[in-house]
PDB file of C-alpha atoms in Angstrom:
ATOM      1  CA  UNK A  29      19.809 -10.337 -23.550  1.00  0.00           C
ATOM      2  CA  UNK A  30      19.830  -7.318 -21.293  1.00  0.00           C
ATOM      3  CA  UNK A  31      18.557  -7.949 -17.794  1.00  0.00           C
ATOM      4  CA  UNK A  32      19.169  -4.409 -16.520  1.00  0.00           C
ATOM      5  CA  UNK A  33      19.035  -1.632 -19.086  1.00  0.00           C
ATOM      6  CA  UNK A  34      19.995   1.038 -16.519  1.00  0.00           C
ATOM      7  CA  UNK A  35      23.336  -0.693 -15.829  1.00  0.00           C
ATOM      8  CA  UNK A  36      23.673  -2.533 -19.168  1.00  0.00           C
ATOM      9  CA  UNK A  37      23.897  -5.914 -17.421  1.00  0.00           C
ATOM     10  CA  UNK A  38      23.241  -9.025 -19.495  1.00  0.00           C
ATOM     11  CA  UNK A  39      21.993 -12.494 -18.603  1.00  0.00           C
ATOM     12  CA  UNK A  40      25.505 -13.756 -19.306  1.00  0.00           C
ATOM     13  CA  UNK A  41      26.867 -11.471 -16.586  1.00  0.00           C
ATOM     14  CA  UNK A  42      24.196 -12.690 -14.170  1.00  0.00           C
ATOM     15  CA  UNK A  43      25.123 -16.332 -14.892  1.00  0.00           C
ATOM     16  CA  UNK A  44      28.779 -15.442 -14.367  1.00  0.00           C
ATOM     17  CA  UNK A  45      27.965 -13.821 -11.011  1.00  0.00           C
ATOM     18  CA  UNK A  46      26.049 -16.950  -9.976  1.00  0.00           C
ATOM     19  CA  UNK A  47      29.039 -19.088 -10.966  1.00  0.00           C
ATOM     20  CA  UNK A  48      31.146 -16.856  -8.720  1.00  0.00           C
ATOM     21  CA  UNK A  49      28.821 -17.372  -5.764  1.00  0.00           C
ATOM     22  CA  UNK A  50      25.829 -15.021  -6.068  1.00  0.00           C
ATOM     23  CA  UNK A  51      22.785 -16.736  -4.573  1.00  0.00           C
ATOM     24  CA  UNK A  52      20.323 -13.865  -4.084  1.00  0.00           C
ATOM     25  CA  UNK A  53      19.139 -10.624  -5.636  1.00  0.00           C
ATOM     26  CA  UNK A  54      21.094  -8.840  -2.912  1.00  0.00           C
ATOM     27  CA  UNK A  55      24.267 -10.610  -4.075  1.00  0.00           C
ATOM     28  CA  UNK A  56      23.552  -9.590  -7.672  1.00  0.00           C
ATOM     29  CA  UNK A  57      22.961  -5.999  -6.578  1.00  0.00           C
ATOM     30  CA  UNK A  58      26.300  -5.938  -4.755  1.00  0.00           C
ATOM     31  CA  UNK A  59      28.230  -7.576  -7.598  1.00  0.00           C
ATOM     32  CA  UNK A  60      26.566  -6.036 -10.645  1.00  0.00           C
ATOM     33  CA  UNK A  61      24.760  -2.938  -9.399  1.00  0.00           C
ATOM     34  CA  UNK A  62      21.393  -4.077 -10.726  1.00  0.00           C
ATOM     35  CA  UNK A  63      18.046  -3.230  -9.074  1.00  0.00           C
ATOM     36  CA  UNK A  64      19.448   0.074  -7.782  1.00  0.00           C
ATOM     37  CA  UNK A  65      17.959   2.486 -10.311  1.00  0.00           C
ATOM     38  CA  UNK A  66      14.360   1.861 -11.433  1.00  0.00           C
ATOM     39  CA  UNK A  67      14.055  -1.741 -10.160  1.00  0.00           C
ATOM     40  CA  UNK A  68      12.257  -3.003 -13.250  1.00  0.00           C
ATOM     41  CA  UNK A  69      14.925  -5.646 -13.764  1.00  0.00           C
ATOM     42  CA  UNK A  70      14.176  -7.465 -10.494  1.00  0.00           C
ATOM     43  CA  UNK A  71      11.796 -10.008 -12.050  1.00  0.00           C
ATOM     44  CA  UNK A  72      14.084 -10.869 -14.935  1.00  0.00           C
ATOM     45  CA  UNK A  73      17.096 -10.941 -12.611  1.00  0.00           C
ATOM     46  CA  UNK A  74      15.245 -13.389 -10.327  1.00  0.00           C
ATOM     47  CA  UNK A  75      14.433 -15.655 -13.289  1.00  0.00           C
ATOM     48  CA  UNK A  76      18.057 -15.604 -14.453  1.00  0.00           C
ATOM     49  CA  UNK A  77      19.271 -16.261 -10.915  1.00  0.00           C
ATOM     50  CA  UNK A  78      16.894 -19.192 -10.445  1.00  0.00           C
ATOM     51  CA  UNK A  79      17.782 -20.772 -13.780  1.00  0.00           C
ATOM     52  CA  UNK A  80      21.536 -20.339 -13.279  1.00  0.00           C
ATOM     53  CA  UNK A  81      21.784 -21.362  -9.627  1.00  0.00           C
ATOM     54  CA  UNK A  82      22.804 -24.940  -8.901  1.00  0.00           C
ATOM     55  CA  UNK A  83      19.989 -27.114  -7.570  1.00  0.00           C
ATOM     56  CA  UNK A  84      19.869 -27.212  -3.759  1.00  0.00           C
ATOM     57  CA  UNK A  85      20.780 -30.903  -3.733  1.00  0.00           C
ATOM     58  CA  UNK A  86      24.009 -30.191  -5.630  1.00  0.00           C
ATOM     59  CA  UNK A  87      24.962 -27.523  -3.099  1.00  0.00           C
ATOM     60  CA  UNK A  88      24.134 -29.885  -0.229  1.00  0.00           C
ATOM     61  CA  UNK A  89      26.160 -32.703  -1.787  1.00  0.00           C
ATOM     62  CA  UNK A  90      29.123 -30.361  -2.165  1.00  0.00           C
ATOM     63  CA  UNK A  91      28.855 -29.225   1.465  1.00  0.00           C
ATOM     64  CA  UNK A  92      28.698 -32.825   2.674  1.00  0.00           C
ATOM     65  CA  UNK A  93      31.729 -33.764   0.580  1.00  0.00           C
ATOM     66  CA  UNK A  94      33.700 -30.862   2.052  1.00  0.00           C
ATOM     67  CA  UNK A  95      32.657 -31.793   5.575  1.00  0.00           C
ATOM     68  CA  UNK A  96      33.491 -35.463   5.036  1.00  0.00           C
ATOM     69  CA  UNK A  97      36.894 -34.525   3.623  1.00  0.00           C
ATOM     70  CA  UNK A  98      37.593 -32.229   6.577  1.00  0.00           C
ATOM     71  CA  UNK A  99      36.616 -34.935   9.085  1.00  0.00           C
ATOM     72  CA  UNK A 100      38.798 -37.556   7.409  1.00  0.00           C
ATOM     73  CA  UNK A 101      41.759 -35.147   7.462  1.00  0.00           C
ATOM     74  CA  UNK A 102      41.331 -34.699  11.213  1.00  0.00           C
ATOM     75  CA  UNK A 103      41.232 -38.442  11.933  1.00  0.00           C
TER      76      UNK A 103
END
C-alpha cells in the first residue's frame, strides 16, 4: 500500500528502511523523502514505523550482547 502518494513510497519501503536502521519519522524523511510535501502521510508512516520497529527489549538485548562481547574481548 502507498504510504506517501507524493513520493510514491510504499509500506514495504518503510519496513525496509526500518530494517536498515530508521527509528523515527525524521529518519524516514531523510531516507525516503516522505513527509516533505503535503505531510498527510505522517500518520500512516508513524503506524508503519511502529509496527515494523523491533520491540525496545529486543534492541536493549542486542545492545547488551554487543557490550558483553566487547568487554570479554578486552579481558
